[in-house]
PDB file of C-alpha atoms in Angstrom:
ATOM      1  CA  ASP A1028      -7.730 -23.792  -1.403  1.00 84.00           C
ATOM      2  CA  SER A1029      -7.248 -23.338   2.342  1.00 87.00           C
ATOM      3  CA  GLY A1030     -10.009 -25.753   3.294  1.00 93.00           C
ATOM      4  CA  VAL A1031     -11.962 -23.067   5.149  1.00 96.00           C
ATOM      5  CA  THR A1032     -15.358 -22.476   3.538  1.00 97.00           C
ATOM      6  CA  GLN A1033     -17.374 -19.308   3.962  1.00 98.00           C
ATOM      7  CA  THR A1034     -20.885 -18.594   2.768  1.00 97.00           C
ATOM      8  CA  PRO A1035     -22.311 -16.508   1.285  1.00 97.00           C
ATOM      9  CA  LYS A1036     -19.501 -15.056  -0.841  1.00 97.00           C
ATOM     10  CA  HIS A1037     -21.429 -11.870  -1.493  1.00 97.00           C
ATOM     11  CA  LEU A1038     -24.365 -10.311   0.297  1.00 97.00           C
ATOM     12  CA  ILE A1039     -26.192  -7.033  -0.231  1.00 98.00           C
ATOM     13  CA  THR A1040     -28.652  -5.910   2.387  1.00 98.00           C
ATOM     14  CA  ALA A1041     -30.319  -2.765   3.677  1.00 98.00           C
ATOM     15  CA  THR A1042     -29.560  -0.772   6.776  1.00 98.00           C
ATOM     16  CA  GLY A1043     -31.294  -2.062   9.870  1.00 98.00           C
ATOM     17  CA  GLN A1044     -31.361  -5.635   8.632  1.00 98.00           C
ATOM     18  CA  ARG A1045     -29.749  -8.724  10.120  1.00 98.00           C
ATOM     19  CA  VAL A1046     -27.493 -11.231   8.356  1.00 98.00           C
ATOM     20  CA  THR A1047     -25.732 -14.456   9.245  1.00 98.00           C
ATOM     21  CA  LEU A1048     -22.352 -15.420   7.865  1.00 98.00           C
ATOM     22  CA  ARG A1049     -21.321 -19.037   8.000  1.00 98.00           C
ATOM     23  CA  CYS A1050     -17.926 -20.664   8.295  1.00 98.00           C
ATOM     24  CA  SER A1051     -16.887 -24.294   7.978  1.00 98.00           C
ATOM     25  CA  PRO A1052     -13.371 -24.766   9.354  1.00 96.00           C
ATOM     26  CA  ARG A1053     -10.714 -27.101   7.999  1.00 93.00           C
ATOM     27  CA  SER A1054     -11.376 -30.710   8.858  1.00 91.00           C
ATOM     28  CA  GLY A1055     -10.450 -31.343  12.476  1.00 87.00           C
ATOM     29  CA  ASP A1056      -9.715 -27.710  13.335  1.00 90.00           C
ATOM     30  CA  LEU A1057     -11.131 -26.781  16.723  1.00 90.00           C
ATOM     31  CA  SER A1058     -10.456 -23.057  16.668  1.00 91.00           C
ATOM     32  CA  VAL A1059     -12.381 -20.537  14.606  1.00 94.00           C
ATOM     33  CA  TYR A1060     -11.475 -16.860  14.327  1.00 94.00           C
ATOM     34  CA  TRP A1061     -13.502 -14.055  12.774  1.00 96.00           C
ATOM     35  CA  TYR A1062     -11.981 -10.908  11.254  1.00 96.00           C
ATOM     36  CA  GLN A1063     -13.414  -7.805   9.633  1.00 96.00           C
ATOM     37  CA  GLN A1064     -11.614  -5.943   6.858  1.00 95.00           C
ATOM     38  CA  SER A1065     -13.080  -2.688   5.600  1.00 91.00           C
ATOM     39  CA  LEU A1066     -11.999  -1.163   2.286  1.00 82.00           C
ATOM     40  CA  ASP A1067      -8.271  -0.429   2.307  1.00 73.00           C
ATOM     41  CA  GLN A1068      -8.082  -1.279   5.996  1.00 79.00           C
ATOM     42  CA  GLY A1069      -6.263  -3.920   7.951  1.00 85.00           C
ATOM     43  CA  LEU A1070      -7.608  -7.091   9.477  1.00 91.00           C
ATOM     44  CA  GLN A1071      -9.596  -6.371  12.635  1.00 92.00           C
ATOM     45  CA  PHE A1072      -9.882  -9.290  15.050  1.00 92.00           C
ATOM     46  CA  LEU A1073     -13.465  -9.869  16.165  1.00 95.00           C
ATOM     47  CA  ILE A1074     -13.703 -13.105  18.124  1.00 95.00           C
ATOM     48  CA  HIS A1075     -12.143 -16.532  18.708  1.00 93.00           C
ATOM     49  CA  TYR A1076     -13.952 -19.780  19.494  1.00 93.00           C
ATOM     50  CA  TYR A1077     -12.366 -23.040  20.526  1.00 91.00           C
ATOM     51  CA  ASN A1078     -14.376 -26.252  20.484  1.00 92.00           C
ATOM     52  CA  GLY A1079     -17.637 -24.404  21.017  1.00 94.00           C
ATOM     53  CA  GLU A1080     -16.434 -21.990  23.672  1.00 93.00           C
ATOM     54  CA  GLU A1081     -15.629 -18.317  23.302  1.00 93.00           C
ATOM     55  CA  ARG A1082     -11.939 -17.809  24.048  1.00 90.00           C
ATOM     56  CA  ALA A1083     -11.153 -14.209  23.139  1.00 90.00           C
ATOM     57  CA  LYS A1084     -12.971 -11.093  22.029  1.00 92.00           C
ATOM     58  CA  GLY A1085     -11.631  -8.225  20.022  1.00 91.00           C
ATOM     59  CA  ASN A1086     -13.347  -5.034  18.918  1.00 85.00           C
ATOM     60  CA  ILE A1087     -16.620  -6.738  18.199  1.00 93.00           C
ATOM     61  CA  LEU A1088     -19.680  -4.522  18.332  1.00 95.00           C
ATOM     62  CA  GLU A1089     -22.570  -5.421  20.632  1.00 96.00           C
ATOM     63  CA  ARG A1090     -24.741  -5.683  17.505  1.00 97.00           C
ATOM     64  CA  PHE A1091     -22.555  -8.586  16.377  1.00 97.00           C
ATOM     65  CA  SER A1092     -22.525 -12.036  17.906  1.00 97.00           C
ATOM     66  CA  ALA A1093     -21.021 -15.381  17.038  1.00 97.00           C
ATOM     67  CA  GLN A1094     -21.241 -18.995  18.009  1.00 97.00           C
ATOM     68  CA  GLN A1095     -19.548 -22.282  17.253  1.00 97.00           C
ATOM     69  CA  PHE A1096     -21.688 -25.367  16.963  1.00 97.00           C
ATOM     70  CA  PRO A1097     -20.974 -28.983  18.026  1.00 96.00           C
ATOM     71  CA  ASP A1098     -19.976 -29.854  14.455  1.00 95.00           C
ATOM     72  CA  LEU A1099     -17.424 -26.990  14.760  1.00 96.00           C
ATOM     73  CA  HIS A1100     -18.910 -24.747  12.113  1.00 97.00           C
ATOM     74  CA  SER A1101     -19.378 -21.155  13.175  1.00 98.00           C
ATOM     75  CA  GLU A1102     -21.792 -18.357  12.446  1.00 98.00           C
ATOM     76  CA  LEU A1103     -21.332 -14.620  12.761  1.00 98.00           C
ATOM     77  CA  ASN A1104     -24.571 -12.718  13.249  1.00 98.00           C
ATOM     78  CA  LEU A1105     -24.677  -9.050  12.352  1.00 98.00           C
ATOM     79  CA  SER A1106     -27.786  -7.097  13.320  1.00 98.00           C
ATOM     80  CA  SER A1107     -29.134  -3.552  13.010  1.00 98.00           C
ATOM     81  CA  LEU A1108     -26.757  -3.142  10.120  1.00 98.00           C
ATOM     82  CA  GLU A1109     -25.261   0.238   9.333  1.00 97.00           C
ATOM     83  CA  LEU A1110     -23.511   1.492   6.214  1.00 96.00           C
ATOM     84  CA  GLY A1111     -20.190   1.288   8.055  1.00 94.00           C
ATOM     85  CA  ASP A1112     -20.586  -2.448   8.514  1.00 96.00           C
ATOM     86  CA  SER A1113     -19.895  -2.941   4.817  1.00 96.00           C
ATOM     87  CA  ALA A1114     -16.699  -4.976   4.737  1.00 97.00           C
ATOM     88  CA  LEU A1115     -15.083  -8.307   3.996  1.00 97.00           C
ATOM     89  CA  TYR A1116     -15.576 -10.739   6.848  1.00 98.00           C
ATOM     90  CA  PHE A1117     -13.009 -13.504   7.108  1.00 97.00           C
ATOM     91  CA  CYS A1118     -13.111 -16.700   9.032  1.00 97.00           C
ATOM     92  CA  ALA A1119      -9.943 -18.612   9.891  1.00 95.00           C
ATOM     93  CA  SER A1120      -9.335 -21.924  11.621  1.00 92.00           C
ATOM     94  CA  SER A1121      -6.552 -23.828  13.305  1.00 87.00           C
ATOM     95  CA  GLY A1122      -5.800 -26.456  15.879  1.00 77.00           C
ATOM     96  CA  SER A1123      -6.038 -29.835  14.205  1.00 65.00           C
ATOM     97  CA  THR A1124      -3.166 -32.269  14.135  1.00 59.00           C
ATOM     98  CA  VAL A1125      -2.729 -31.232  10.497  1.00 59.00           C
ATOM     99  CA  SER A1126      -3.126 -27.448  10.859  1.00 57.00           C
ATOM    100  CA  GLY A1127      -1.269 -27.376  14.152  1.00 65.00           C
ATOM    101  CA  ASN A1128      -0.183 -23.861  14.985  1.00 74.00           C
ATOM    102  CA  THR A1129      -1.107 -22.292  11.685  1.00 84.00           C
ATOM    103  CA  ILE A1130      -4.343 -20.441  11.059  1.00 88.00           C
ATOM    104  CA  TYR A1131      -5.826 -20.746   7.585  1.00 92.00           C
ATOM    105  CA  PHE A1132      -8.223 -18.202   6.156  1.00 95.00           C
ATOM    106  CA  GLY A1133     -11.303 -18.576   4.041  1.00 97.00           C
ATOM    107  CA  GLU A1134     -11.937 -16.357   1.035  1.00 96.00           C
ATOM    108  CA  GLY A1135     -14.298 -14.132   2.947  1.00 97.00           C
ATOM    109  CA  SER A1136     -17.886 -12.957   2.769  1.00 98.00           C
ATOM    110  CA  TRP A1137     -18.411  -9.597   1.092  1.00 97.00           C
ATOM    111  CA  LEU A1138     -21.119  -7.659   2.908  1.00 97.00           C
ATOM    112  CA  THR A1139     -22.528  -4.527   1.345  1.00 97.00           C
ATOM    113  CA  VAL A1140     -25.028  -2.524   3.352  1.00 97.00           C
ATOM    114  CA  VAL A1141     -27.072  -0.046   1.321  1.00 97.00           C
TER     115      VAL A1141
ATOM    116  CA  LEU B1285      -0.312  -9.315  23.575  1.00 57.00           C
ATOM    117  CA  ALA B1286       2.539  -9.358  21.128  1.00 62.00           C
ATOM    118  CA  LYS B1287       2.290  -6.218  19.028  1.00 83.00           C
ATOM    119  CA  THR B1288       4.000  -6.210  15.663  1.00 90.00           C
ATOM    120  CA  THR B1289       5.607  -3.374  13.739  1.00 93.00           C
ATOM    121  CA  GLN B1290       6.399  -3.544  10.027  1.00 95.00           C
ATOM    122  CA  PRO B1291       7.308  -0.994   7.376  1.00 96.00           C
ATOM    123  CA  ILE B1292       4.187   0.374   5.726  1.00 94.00           C
ATOM    124  CA  SER B1293       5.495  -0.156   2.217  1.00 96.00           C
ATOM    125  CA  MET B1294       8.469  -1.378   0.193  1.00 97.00           C
ATOM    126  CA  ASP B1295       9.422  -1.161  -3.447  1.00 97.00           C
ATOM    127  CA  SER B1296      11.399  -3.700  -5.420  1.00 97.00           C
ATOM    128  CA  TYR B1297      12.144  -4.816  -8.962  1.00 97.00           C
ATOM    129  CA  GLU B1298      11.560  -8.151 -10.587  1.00 97.00           C
ATOM    130  CA  GLY B1299      14.285 -10.677  -9.899  1.00 97.00           C
ATOM    131  CA  GLN B1300      15.494  -9.044  -6.702  1.00 97.00           C
ATOM    132  CA  GLU B1301      15.501 -10.563  -3.241  1.00 97.00           C
ATOM    133  CA  VAL B1302      13.178  -8.793  -0.812  1.00 98.00           C
ATOM    134  CA  ASN B1303      13.544  -8.826   2.968  1.00 98.00           C
ATOM    135  CA  ILE B1304      10.686  -7.609   5.150  1.00 97.00           C
ATOM    136  CA  THR B1305      11.377  -7.237   8.844  1.00 96.00           C
ATOM    137  CA  CYS B1306       8.821  -7.375  11.624  1.00 95.00           C
ATOM    138  CA  SER B1307       9.471  -6.242  15.201  1.00 95.00           C
ATOM    139  CA  HIS B1308       7.733  -8.017  18.054  1.00 92.00           C
ATOM    140  CA  ASN B1309       9.516  -6.959  21.228  1.00 92.00           C
ATOM    141  CA  ASN B1310       7.111  -8.529  23.709  1.00 88.00           C
ATOM    142  CA  ILE B1311       6.804 -11.932  22.099  1.00 89.00           C
ATOM    143  CA  ALA B1312       5.850 -14.648  24.581  1.00 86.00           C
ATOM    144  CA  THR B1313       7.572 -17.972  25.079  1.00 86.00           C
ATOM    145  CA  ASN B1314       4.804 -19.976  23.439  1.00 82.00           C
ATOM    146  CA  ASP B1315       4.270 -17.592  20.516  1.00 86.00           C
ATOM    147  CA  TYR B1316       4.936 -18.649  16.950  1.00 88.00           C
ATOM    148  CA  ILE B1317       5.680 -16.219  14.122  1.00 91.00           C
ATOM    149  CA  THR B1318       3.676 -16.581  10.939  1.00 92.00           C
ATOM    150  CA  TRP B1319       3.729 -14.598   7.719  1.00 95.00           C
ATOM    151  CA  TYR B1320       0.813 -14.145   5.369  1.00 96.00           C
ATOM    152  CA  GLN B1321       0.339 -12.709   1.896  1.00 97.00           C
ATOM    153  CA  GLN B1322      -2.865 -10.948   0.958  1.00 96.00           C
ATOM    154  CA  PHE B1323      -4.079  -9.831  -2.450  1.00 95.00           C
ATOM    155  CA  PRO B1324      -6.967  -7.358  -2.731  1.00 91.00           C
ATOM    156  CA  SER B1325     -10.338  -8.861  -1.873  1.00 89.00           C
ATOM    157  CA  GLN B1326      -8.829 -12.252  -1.050  1.00 93.00           C
ATOM    158  CA  GLY B1327      -8.181 -14.084   2.198  1.00 94.00           C
ATOM    159  CA  PRO B1328      -4.666 -13.961   3.658  1.00 94.00           C
ATOM    160  CA  ARG B1329      -2.579 -16.848   2.402  1.00 95.00           C
ATOM    161  CA  PHE B1330      -0.108 -18.669   4.637  1.00 93.00           C
ATOM    162  CA  ILE B1331       3.506 -18.251   3.555  1.00 96.00           C
ATOM    163  CA  ILE B1332       5.734 -19.551   6.333  1.00 94.00           C
ATOM    164  CA  GLN B1333       5.877 -20.110  10.068  1.00 92.00           C
ATOM    165  CA  GLY B1334       8.701 -20.426  12.567  1.00 92.00           C
ATOM    166  CA  TYR B1335       9.601 -20.424  16.218  1.00 91.00           C
ATOM    167  CA  LYS B1336      13.343 -19.752  16.188  1.00 90.00           C
ATOM    168  CA  THR B1337      16.400 -19.773  13.896  1.00 88.00           C
ATOM    169  CA  LYS B1338      15.728 -20.238  10.204  1.00 95.00           C
ATOM    170  CA  VAL B1339      12.914 -21.865   8.305  1.00 95.00           C
ATOM    171  CA  THR B1340      12.803 -22.324   4.539  1.00 96.00           C
ATOM    172  CA  ASN B1341      10.125 -23.601   2.229  1.00 94.00           C
ATOM    173  CA  GLU B1342       9.557 -23.526  -1.506  1.00 94.00           C
ATOM    174  CA  VAL B1343       8.503 -19.868  -1.581  1.00 94.00           C
ATOM    175  CA  ALA B1344      10.308 -18.050   1.248  1.00 97.00           C
ATOM    176  CA  SER B1345      12.720 -18.112   4.138  1.00 97.00           C
ATOM    177  CA  LEU B1346      12.118 -16.868   7.645  1.00 97.00           C
ATOM    178  CA  PHE B1347      14.970 -15.691   9.829  1.00 97.00           C
ATOM    179  CA  ILE B1348      14.452 -15.369  13.570  1.00 97.00           C
ATOM    180  CA  PRO B1349      17.296 -14.200  15.837  1.00 96.00           C
ATOM    181  CA  ALA B1350      17.987 -15.833  19.170  1.00 95.00           C
ATOM    182  CA  ASP B1351      16.083 -13.206  21.177  1.00 95.00           C
ATOM    183  CA  ARG B1352      13.032 -13.661  18.875  1.00 94.00           C
ATOM    184  CA  LYS B1353      12.168  -9.972  19.119  1.00 94.00           C
ATOM    185  CA  SER B1354      12.109  -9.616  15.369  1.00 95.00           C
ATOM    186  CA  SER B1355      11.781 -11.751  12.282  1.00 96.00           C
ATOM    187  CA  THR B1356      12.630 -11.284   8.622  1.00 97.00           C
ATOM    188  CA  LEU B1357      10.715 -12.709   5.710  1.00 98.00           C
ATOM    189  CA  SER B1358      12.926 -13.237   2.683  1.00 98.00           C
ATOM    190  CA  LEU B1359      11.394 -13.584  -0.773  1.00 98.00           C
ATOM    191  CA  PRO B1360      13.938 -14.692  -3.391  1.00 95.00           C
ATOM    192  CA  ARG B1361      13.709 -13.316  -6.935  1.00 94.00           C
ATOM    193  CA  VAL B1362      10.353 -11.569  -6.678  1.00 97.00           C
ATOM    194  CA  SER B1363       8.048 -11.220  -9.659  1.00 97.00           C
ATOM    195  CA  LEU B1364       5.216  -8.828 -10.453  1.00 97.00           C
ATOM    196  CA  SER B1365       2.757 -11.330  -9.006  1.00 96.00           C
ATOM    197  CA  ASP B1366       4.375 -10.937  -5.585  1.00 97.00           C
ATOM    198  CA  THR B1367       2.899  -7.435  -5.317  1.00 98.00           C
ATOM    199  CA  ALA B1368       0.684  -7.773  -2.253  1.00 97.00           C
ATOM    200  CA  VAL B1369       0.377  -6.917   1.433  1.00 96.00           C
ATOM    201  CA  TYR B1370       2.496  -9.037   3.751  1.00 97.00           C
ATOM    202  CA  TYR B1371       1.554  -9.493   7.387  1.00 95.00           C
ATOM    203  CA  CYS B1372       3.488 -10.975  10.246  1.00 93.00           C
ATOM    204  CA  LEU B1373       1.401 -12.500  13.000  1.00 91.00           C
ATOM    205  CA  VAL B1374       2.655 -13.467  16.419  1.00 88.00           C
ATOM    206  CA  GLY B1375       0.684 -15.681  18.726  1.00 83.00           C
ATOM    207  CA  GLY B1376       0.146 -18.951  20.482  1.00 71.00           C
ATOM    208  CA  TYR B1377      -2.372 -20.785  18.386  1.00 65.00           C
ATOM    209  CA  GLY B1378      -4.865 -23.518  18.838  1.00 57.00           C
ATOM    210  CA  GLY B1379      -6.859 -23.674  22.033  1.00 57.00           C
ATOM    211  CA  ALA B1380      -4.994 -20.955  23.892  1.00 60.00           C
ATOM    212  CA  THR B1381      -6.986 -17.953  24.944  1.00 59.00           C
ATOM    213  CA  ASN B1382      -5.602 -15.419  22.546  1.00 70.00           C
ATOM    214  CA  LYS B1383      -6.390 -12.566  20.288  1.00 75.00           C
ATOM    215  CA  LEU B1384      -4.477 -12.935  17.066  1.00 82.00           C
ATOM    216  CA  ILE B1385      -3.985  -9.292  16.209  1.00 80.00           C
ATOM    217  CA  PHE B1386      -2.592  -8.407  12.807  1.00 84.00           C
ATOM    218  CA  GLY B1387      -0.418  -5.363  12.368  1.00 83.00           C
ATOM    219  CA  THR B1388      -0.768  -2.910   9.520  1.00 85.00           C
ATOM    220  CA  GLY B1389       1.139  -5.096   7.095  1.00 93.00           C
ATOM    221  CA  THR B1390       3.703  -4.157   4.456  1.00 96.00           C
ATOM    222  CA  LEU B1391       2.592  -3.301   0.947  1.00 96.00           C
ATOM    223  CA  LEU B1392       5.231  -4.704  -1.390  1.00 98.00           C
ATOM    224  CA  ALA B1393       5.194  -3.175  -4.859  1.00 98.00           C
ATOM    225  CA  VAL B1394       7.249  -5.043  -7.439  1.00 97.00           C
ATOM    226  CA  GLN B1395       8.071  -3.170 -10.620  1.00 96.00           C
ATOM    227  CA  PRO B1396       9.322  -4.498 -13.954  1.00 95.00           C
TER     228      PRO B1396
END
């Protein structure tokens, strides 16, 4: 158990809909990263937040947005969903005195768009 | 941005030592090198991290030469359960403004 919690674990939704994925980082971790992994594909970096502020953006679509709240949990919002958005979405965290320079991943949220 | 290059795949047999090398020619001074293991449909799992020279833990060793432009993950006596994708990740973590970009990873297939 990495200590990073993601909900929901599985989600099935229709095209055009909007979903929110939630991430609770490891205790004390200030950084949260979001990644997308499509079937048989690599890990695509989406966005990085540090202590509530956006620090870096990857290939994140304009239909996607994220935020990190004062309690350090993060949400990834996916809107106007398309079939191609079906993927595993991972959250990772780092930055506490315990985690230090290591990022730890959650088990992911499986999104299926039908 | 430190880009990483790894072999796409490797084959091994149970009980052998496996060495996977990652190239990262433009590594920055404050970058660490971290290796992850990923099984299908699971989150990447931390294996080992280093900055320079050699690091060893209960599951692997990490060798980093003085110029830090490459690193080698060494898995002693692999078993079938070590069949997975292995990623090396280079970056300065924590609050730094960074994009932690994963490479393509190396698919290690361990055979009986």
